[in-house]
Amino acid sequence: MFETLQMAPPDAILGLTEAFKADSNPAKINLSVGVYQNGQGVTPILDSVKQAERRLIDSETSKGYLGIDGLPAYAARVRELLFGADHEILTAARAATVQTPGGTGALRVAADFVVESYPDARIWCSKPTWANHPNIFKAAGLEVKQYSYLNAEGIGLDFEGMLRDLSEAKVGDVICLHACCHNPTGVDPTPEQWAKIGDLVQEKGLLPLVDFAYQGFGDGLTSDAAGLLELARPNAELLVCSSFSKNFSLYGERVGALTVVASDTNSAQAVLSHMKARVRSNYSNPPRHGASIVAEILGCAELRQLWEQEVDEMRGRIKQMRSQFVAAMKERKGDQDFSFIDRQRGMFSFSGLTPLQVDELRKRYSIYIVGSGRINVAGMTEKNLPTLCDAIAAVL
Ligand code: PMP
């Protein structure tokens, strides 16, 4: 059976990392993959995480299976992080959470739930969106529709286009929204635009699926939830996919969560029961270690304070790199305006580099960027910035 099978195409982004690893140029730079790196170009283990792990080693008594929906303490902390402990959604107990393997796991369980319970629903994704969104949704059997997102200049939001496209959504369709730090563009709606999105969702009877993979990487842990809170209106129904890969730097531990917000407790519990059925037939129950770390940190005032400082540091470094990049490009190419990079949020930006320029950067300078021109700003360091900007100026 296998002899006639053709190779599947490599993953567009992870394939580049393999090529990067194989590149022998000591000056090589990788801006393709979506992981945070510190000023030394290292993806660190946070101090708060190390301390939580030490405590777990001392206190853990079993590696037995978790329940299908994971650790109850973790689920409670996730909901508090999303909405704030005093939010009406929590006091009314109209949300429920399943712990998932990463944000990807949350997206897949959400999609499986929608397909099983609402077979006519379609999902609307921004154009562009994270490349794995359509993969995940299609694999679950959802029809994927697109709404406009980037304006013609490729550096800001085409909000009118977005509303125009979404006016074609049907009652019960799902709309996938990036809570903050839109991947791949770095362009987020303003508070006023979020309010209009909330109105549209309500008027058209859509189900928002909010992908929250970068909480704390935009403007701060609380401010980054402003868009989500705008959607969290009385009686509103929502699905929220959390990923703690970035803000806890726990990538390989696969820590995520899917939270449903329903109009009342019974409906939330009914949705939870269906989600658990989808989990059971997929991976049975989630991994224990990463979620225990997050629950430990969020549940302890001292560790939480340390973690918040570490998130602030990561965000601060990314913002600094954005400003330094804009200044360095201005020195080299004064006629070309890169100031939009400074206005965008999170790890990613669309650089405006063409596929041809991206190709040249890789071949001539060992600089790895995704073909769309998306750059991971967190891959920049004070050390590699001059080399990077010289090369970009040369290919422009
Ligand atoms: N959503 C978005 C927008 C992402 O960028 C990512 C990670 N690149 C994810 C979800 C998935 O995160 P995880 O690694 O936790 O599965």
Coordinates of C-alpha atoms and ligand atoms in Angstrom, one line a residue:
M1 CA 0.0 0.0 0.0
F2 CA 2.8 2.4 0.9
E3 CA 5.1 2.0 -2.2
T4 CA 2.9 4.1 -4.4
L5 CA 2.3 6.9 -1.9
Q6 CA 3.7 10.3 -2.8
M7 CA 5.3 12.5 -0.2
A8 CA 3.0 15.0 1.5
P9 CA 4.1 18.7 0.9
P10 CA 6.2 20.0 3.8
D11 CA 4.7 22.5 6.2
A12 CA 5.4 25.9 4.8
I13 CA 6.7 27.4 8.0
L14 CA 8.2 24.5 9.9
G15 CA 9.9 23.4 6.6
L16 CA 11.8 26.7 6.6
T17 CA 13.1 26.0 10.1
E18 CA 14.6 22.7 8.9
A19 CA 16.3 24.5 6.1
F20 CA 17.6 27.1 8.6
K21 CA 19.0 24.4 10.8
A22 CA 20.9 22.9 7.9
D23 CA 22.3 26.3 6.8
S24 CA 26.0 26.5 7.7
N25 CA 26.3 30.3 7.4
P26 CA 27.2 31.6 11.0
A27 CA 25.4 34.9 10.3
K28 CA 22.1 33.1 9.5
I29 CA 18.9 34.7 10.9
N30 CA 15.5 32.9 11.4
L31 CA 12.5 35.2 11.3
S32 CA 10.1 32.6 10.1
V33 CA 9.0 30.5 13.0
G34 CA 6.5 31.8 15.6
V35 CA 8.4 31.5 18.8
Y36 CA 9.7 34.2 21.2
Q37 CA 13.4 34.6 21.5
N38 CA 15.2 36.8 24.1
G39 CA 18.1 39.2 23.4
Q40 CA 20.5 36.3 23.0
G41 CA 18.3 34.6 20.4
V42 CA 17.2 31.9 22.9
T43 CA 13.6 30.7 23.6
P44 CA 13.9 30.9 27.4
I45 CA 12.3 28.9 30.2
L46 CA 10.7 31.5 32.4
D47 CA 11.8 31.7 36.0
S48 CA 8.2 31.5 37.2
V49 CA 7.9 28.2 35.2
K50 CA 11.2 26.8 36.7
Q51 CA 10.0 27.6 40.3
A52 CA 6.5 26.1 39.6
E53 CA 8.2 23.0 38.3
R54 CA 10.3 22.6 41.4
R55 CA 7.2 22.9 43.6
L56 CA 5.5 20.3 41.5
I57 CA 8.3 17.8 41.8
D58 CA 8.0 18.1 45.6
S59 CA 4.2 18.1 45.8
E60 CA 3.0 15.8 42.9
T61 CA 2.1 12.3 44.1
S62 CA 0.8 10.8 40.8
K63 CA 1.1 10.8 37.1
G64 CA -2.3 9.2 36.7
Y65 CA -4.6 10.3 33.9
L66 CA -6.4 13.6 34.2
G67 CA -10.2 13.7 33.6
I68 CA -11.3 14.2 30.0
D69 CA -11.6 18.0 30.5
G70 CA -8.3 18.3 32.5
L71 CA -7.4 19.9 35.8
P72 CA -10.4 21.8 37.4
A73 CA -8.0 24.3 39.1
Y74 CA -6.4 25.1 35.7
A75 CA -9.8 25.6 34.0
A76 CA -10.9 28.1 36.7
R77 CA -7.7 30.1 36.4
V78 CA -8.0 30.2 32.6
R79 CA -11.5 31.7 32.8
E80 CA -10.3 34.3 35.3
L81 CA -7.4 35.2 33.1
L82 CA -9.8 35.7 30.2
F83 CA -12.6 37.6 31.8
G84 CA -11.4 38.8 35.2
A85 CA -12.5 37.0 38.4
D86 CA -15.5 39.4 39.0
H87 CA -17.0 39.2 35.5
E88 CA -20.7 38.4 35.3
I89 CA -19.8 35.3 33.1
L90 CA -18.0 33.8 36.0
T91 CA -20.3 34.8 38.8
A92 CA -23.3 33.5 36.8
A93 CA -21.2 30.3 36.1
R94 CA -22.1 30.4 32.4
A95 CA -18.7 29.3 31.1
A96 CA -17.0 25.9 31.1
T97 CA -13.5 25.0 30.0
V98 CA -11.7 21.9 28.6
Q99 CA -7.9 21.8 28.9
T100 CA -6.4 21.0 25.5
P101 CA -3.0 20.2 24.0
G102 CA -2.0 23.7 23.0
G103 CA -4.2 26.3 21.3
T104 CA -4.2 24.0 18.2
G105 CA -5.9 21.3 20.3
A106 CA -8.5 23.9 21.4
L107 CA -9.2 24.9 17.9
R108 CA -9.6 21.3 16.7
V109 CA -11.9 20.4 19.6
A110 CA -14.0 23.6 18.9
A111 CA -14.2 22.7 15.2
D112 CA -15.1 19.0 15.9
F113 CA -17.9 20.3 18.3
V114 CA -19.3 22.7 15.7
V115 CA -19.3 20.0 13.0
E116 CA -21.0 17.5 15.2
S117 CA -23.6 19.8 16.8
Y118 CA -24.2 22.3 14.0
P119 CA -23.5 20.6 10.7
D120 CA -24.7 23.5 8.5
A121 CA -22.4 26.0 10.2
R122 CA -19.5 27.5 8.1
I123 CA -16.5 29.2 9.6
W124 CA -15.2 32.6 8.5
C125 CA -11.5 33.3 8.7
S126 CA -9.7 36.6 8.1
K127 CA -7.7 36.9 4.8
P128 CA -4.9 36.3 5.7
T129 CA -5.0 34.2 8.9
W130 CA -2.6 31.8 10.7
A131 CA -1.9 29.2 8.0
N132 CA -3.0 26.3 10.2
H133 CA -6.5 27.7 10.8
P134 CA -7.9 26.5 7.5
N135 CA -6.0 23.2 7.9
I136 CA -7.5 22.5 11.3
F137 CA -11.1 23.6 10.3
K138 CA -11.1 21.7 7.0
A139 CA -9.7 18.6 8.7
A140 CA -12.6 18.7 11.1
G141 CA -15.0 18.9 8.1
L142 CA -15.9 22.6 8.3
E143 CA -16.5 24.8 5.2
V144 CA -14.0 27.7 5.4
K145 CA -15.1 31.1 4.1
Q146 CA -12.9 34.2 4.1
Y147 CA -13.4 37.8 5.1
S148 CA -11.3 40.8 4.0
Y149 CA -8.8 41.9 6.6
L150 CA -5.8 43.8 5.3
N151 CA -6.1 47.0 3.3
A152 CA -4.7 47.5 -0.2
E153 CA -1.4 48.9 1.2
G154 CA -1.1 45.7 3.3
I155 CA -0.3 47.6 6.5
G156 CA -3.7 48.4 8.1
L157 CA -7.2 47.0 8.6
D158 CA -9.8 47.0 5.7
F159 CA -12.7 47.3 8.2
E160 CA -15.3 48.1 5.6
G161 CA -14.3 45.2 3.5
M162 CA -14.5 43.0 6.6
L163 CA -18.0 44.1 7.5
R164 CA -19.1 43.8 3.8
D165 CA -17.9 40.2 3.5
L166 CA -19.3 39.2 6.9
S167 CA -22.7 40.6 5.9
E168 CA -23.0 37.4 3.8
A169 CA -22.6 35.2 6.9
K170 CA -25.7 33.1 7.8
V171 CA -27.3 32.8 11.3
G172 CA -25.2 30.2 13.2
D173 CA -22.0 30.6 11.1
V174 CA -18.8 30.8 13.1
I175 CA -16.5 33.8 12.9
C176 CA -12.9 33.2 13.8
L177 CA -11.3 36.3 15.4
H178 CA -7.8 36.8 16.7
A179 CA -8.2 38.4 20.2
C180 CA -5.0 40.4 19.8
C181 CA -1.7 40.4 17.9
H182 CA -3.2 39.1 14.7
N183 CA -1.1 36.4 13.1
P184 CA 0.4 37.0 10.5
T185 CA -0.3 40.8 10.1
G186 CA 0.1 42.4 13.6
V187 CA -3.0 44.5 12.7
D188 CA -5.8 44.5 15.3
P189 CA -9.2 46.2 15.3
T190 CA -9.5 49.4 17.4
P191 CA -11.9 49.4 20.5
E192 CA -14.5 51.1 18.3
Q193 CA -14.2 48.5 15.6
W194 CA -14.5 45.7 18.2
A195 CA -17.7 47.3 19.4
K196 CA -19.0 47.2 15.8
I197 CA -17.9 43.6 15.4
G198 CA -19.9 42.8 18.6
D199 CA -22.9 44.5 17.1
L200 CA -22.6 42.5 13.9
V201 CA -22.2 39.2 15.8
Q202 CA -25.4 40.0 17.7
E203 CA -27.4 41.3 14.8
K204 CA -26.6 38.4 12.5
G205 CA -26.6 35.6 15.2
L206 CA -23.0 34.5 14.6
L207 CA -20.9 32.4 17.0
P208 CA -17.5 34.0 17.6
L209 CA -14.5 31.7 18.0
V210 CA -11.9 33.8 19.6
D211 CA -8.3 32.6 19.1
F212 CA -6.3 34.0 22.0
A213 CA -2.7 32.9 21.5
Y214 CA -0.8 36.1 22.5
Q215 CA -2.4 37.4 25.6
G216 CA 0.1 39.9 27.1
F217 CA 2.2 40.3 23.9
G218 CA 0.2 43.3 22.6
D219 CA -0.4 46.0 25.3
G220 CA -0.7 43.9 28.5
L221 CA -2.5 40.9 29.9
T222 CA -5.7 42.9 30.7
S223 CA -5.8 45.3 27.8
D224 CA -5.3 42.5 25.3
A225 CA -8.6 41.0 26.5
A226 CA -10.5 44.2 25.6
G227 CA -11.8 42.8 22.3
L228 CA -12.9 39.6 23.9
L229 CA -14.7 41.5 26.7
E230 CA -16.5 43.6 24.1
L231 CA -18.0 40.4 22.7
A232 CA -18.8 39.0 26.2
R233 CA -22.1 40.8 26.4
P234 CA -25.0 39.7 28.5
N235 CA -26.4 36.4 27.1
A236 CA -23.7 36.3 24.4
E237 CA -22.4 32.9 23.4
L238 CA -18.7 32.4 22.6
L239 CA -16.0 29.9 22.1
V240 CA -12.5 31.0 23.2
C241 CA -9.3 29.1 22.4
S242 CA -6.4 29.9 24.7
S243 CA -2.8 29.0 24.0
F244 CA -0.1 29.4 26.7
S245 CA 2.7 28.5 24.4
K246 CA 3.9 32.1 24.0
N247 CA 3.0 33.9 27.2
F248 CA 4.3 31.1 29.4
S249 CA 7.0 30.1 26.9
L250 CA 5.7 26.5 27.3
Y251 CA 5.6 25.6 23.6
G252 CA 6.6 22.0 23.8
E253 CA 4.5 21.3 26.9
R254 CA 1.3 21.8 24.8
V255 CA -0.9 23.9 27.1
G256 CA -4.2 25.3 25.9
A257 CA -7.8 25.5 26.7
L258 CA -11.2 25.8 25.0
T259 CA -13.8 27.8 27.0
V260 CA -17.4 28.0 26.1
V261 CA -19.6 30.9 27.2
A262 CA -23.3 30.2 27.1
S263 CA -26.4 32.1 28.2
D264 CA -26.7 30.0 31.4
T265 CA -25.1 27.3 33.5
N266 CA -27.1 24.4 32.1
S267 CA -26.3 25.3 28.4
A268 CA -22.6 25.7 29.3
Q269 CA -22.6 22.2 30.9
A270 CA -24.4 20.7 27.9
V271 CA -21.8 22.2 25.5
L272 CA -19.0 20.9 27.8
S273 CA -20.5 17.4 27.7
H274 CA -20.3 17.4 23.9
M275 CA -16.8 18.8 23.9
K276 CA -15.7 16.0 26.3
A277 CA -17.1 13.4 23.9
R278 CA -15.1 15.0 21.1
V279 CA -11.9 14.9 23.2
R280 CA -12.5 11.3 24.3
S281 CA -12.5 10.0 20.8
N282 CA -9.6 12.1 19.7
Y283 CA -6.8 12.0 22.4
S284 CA -8.8 10.8 25.4
N285 CA -7.5 13.3 27.9
P286 CA -4.9 16.1 28.0
P287 CA -1.3 16.1 29.1
R288 CA -0.7 16.8 32.8
H289 CA 2.6 18.7 33.2
G290 CA 2.2 22.0 31.4
A291 CA -1.3 22.8 32.7
S292 CA -0.1 22.0 36.3
I293 CA 2.6 24.6 35.9
V294 CA 0.2 27.2 34.7
A295 CA -2.3 26.4 37.5
E296 CA 0.5 26.6 40.0
I297 CA 1.7 30.0 38.7
L298 CA -1.8 31.6 38.4
G299 CA -2.8 30.3 41.7
C300 CA 0.1 31.7 43.7
A301 CA 0.3 35.5 44.2
E302 CA 4.1 35.5 44.3
L303 CA 4.7 33.3 41.2
R304 CA 2.0 35.2 39.4
Q305 CA 3.7 38.5 40.0
L306 CA 6.9 37.1 38.7
W307 CA 5.2 35.7 35.6
E308 CA 3.5 39.0 34.9
Q309 CA 6.9 40.8 35.1
E310 CA 8.3 38.2 32.7
V311 CA 5.4 38.7 30.2
D312 CA 6.1 42.5 30.5
E313 CA 9.7 41.9 29.6
M314 CA 9.0 39.8 26.6
R315 CA 6.5 42.4 25.3
G316 CA 8.9 45.2 26.0
R317 CA 11.7 43.5 24.1
I318 CA 9.5 43.0 21.0
K319 CA 8.4 46.6 21.1
Q320 CA 12.0 47.7 21.4
M321 CA 13.0 45.6 18.4
R322 CA 10.1 47.1 16.4
S323 CA 11.3 50.7 17.1
Q324 CA 15.0 49.8 16.5
F325 CA 14.1 48.1 13.2
V326 CA 12.2 51.1 12.0
A327 CA 15.0 53.5 12.9
A328 CA 17.7 51.2 11.3
M329 CA 15.7 51.0 8.1
K330 CA 15.2 54.8 8.0
E331 CA 19.0 55.2 8.2
R332 CA 19.4 52.9 5.2
K333 CA 16.3 53.5 3.1
G334 CA 15.0 56.9 4.1
D335 CA 12.7 56.9 1.1
Q336 CA 10.8 53.9 2.3
D337 CA 8.4 54.2 5.2
F338 CA 8.6 51.3 7.7
S339 CA 6.9 53.1 10.6
F340 CA 3.9 50.8 10.3
I341 CA 6.0 48.1 11.9
D342 CA 6.0 50.2 15.1
R343 CA 2.2 50.5 15.1
Q344 CA 1.6 46.8 14.7
R345 CA 1.2 44.5 17.7
G346 CA 2.6 41.1 18.9
M347 CA 5.3 39.0 17.4
F348 CA 4.4 39.3 13.7
S349 CA 4.3 41.9 11.0
F350 CA 3.8 41.9 7.3
S351 CA 7.0 43.4 6.1
G352 CA 5.8 44.2 2.6
L353 CA 8.8 42.1 1.2
T354 CA 7.8 40.3 -2.0
P355 CA 8.3 36.5 -2.5
L356 CA 11.2 37.3 -4.8
Q357 CA 12.9 39.5 -2.2
V358 CA 12.3 36.8 0.5
D359 CA 13.9 34.3 -1.8
E360 CA 16.9 36.5 -2.3
L361 CA 17.3 37.1 1.4
R362 CA 17.5 33.4 2.0
K363 CA 19.8 32.5 -0.9
R364 CA 22.2 35.4 -0.6
Y365 CA 22.1 36.3 3.1
S366 CA 20.8 33.1 4.9
I367 CA 17.9 35.2 6.3
Y368 CA 14.7 33.1 6.6
I369 CA 11.3 34.7 6.2
V370 CA 8.0 33.2 5.3
G371 CA 7.1 33.7 1.6
S372 CA 4.2 36.0 2.4
G373 CA 6.8 38.5 3.9
R374 CA 5.6 37.8 7.5
I375 CA 8.5 38.5 9.9
N376 CA 8.8 37.3 13.5
V377 CA 10.0 40.5 15.2
A378 CA 11.0 38.4 18.3
G379 CA 13.7 36.8 16.1
M380 CA 15.5 40.2 15.9
T381 CA 18.3 41.0 18.4
E382 CA 20.5 44.0 18.8
K383 CA 23.3 41.9 17.4
N384 CA 21.6 40.6 14.2
L385 CA 19.7 43.9 13.5
P386 CA 22.5 45.6 11.5
T387 CA 23.1 42.5 9.3
L388 CA 19.3 42.1 8.8
C389 CA 18.7 45.7 7.8
D390 CA 21.7 45.9 5.5
A391 CA 20.4 42.8 3.7
I392 CA 16.8 44.1 3.5
A393 CA 18.0 47.4 2.2
A394 CA 20.1 45.5 -0.4
V395 CA 17.2 43.5 -1.8
L396 CA 14.6 46.3 -1.8
Ligands
PMP1 N1 -3.4 30.5 17.0 C1 -2.5 31.3 16.5 C2 -3.0 32.6 15.9 C3 -1.2 31.0 16.6 O1 -0.3 31.8 16.1 C4 -0.8 29.8 17.2 C5 0.7 29.4 17.3 N2 1.5 29.7 16.2 C6 -1.8 28.9 17.7 C7 -3.1 29.3 17.6 C8 -1.5 27.6 18.3 O2 -0.7 27.6 19.4 P1 -0.2 26.2 20.1 O3 1.3 26.1 19.7 O4 -0.5 26.5 21.5 O5 -1.0 25.1 19.5

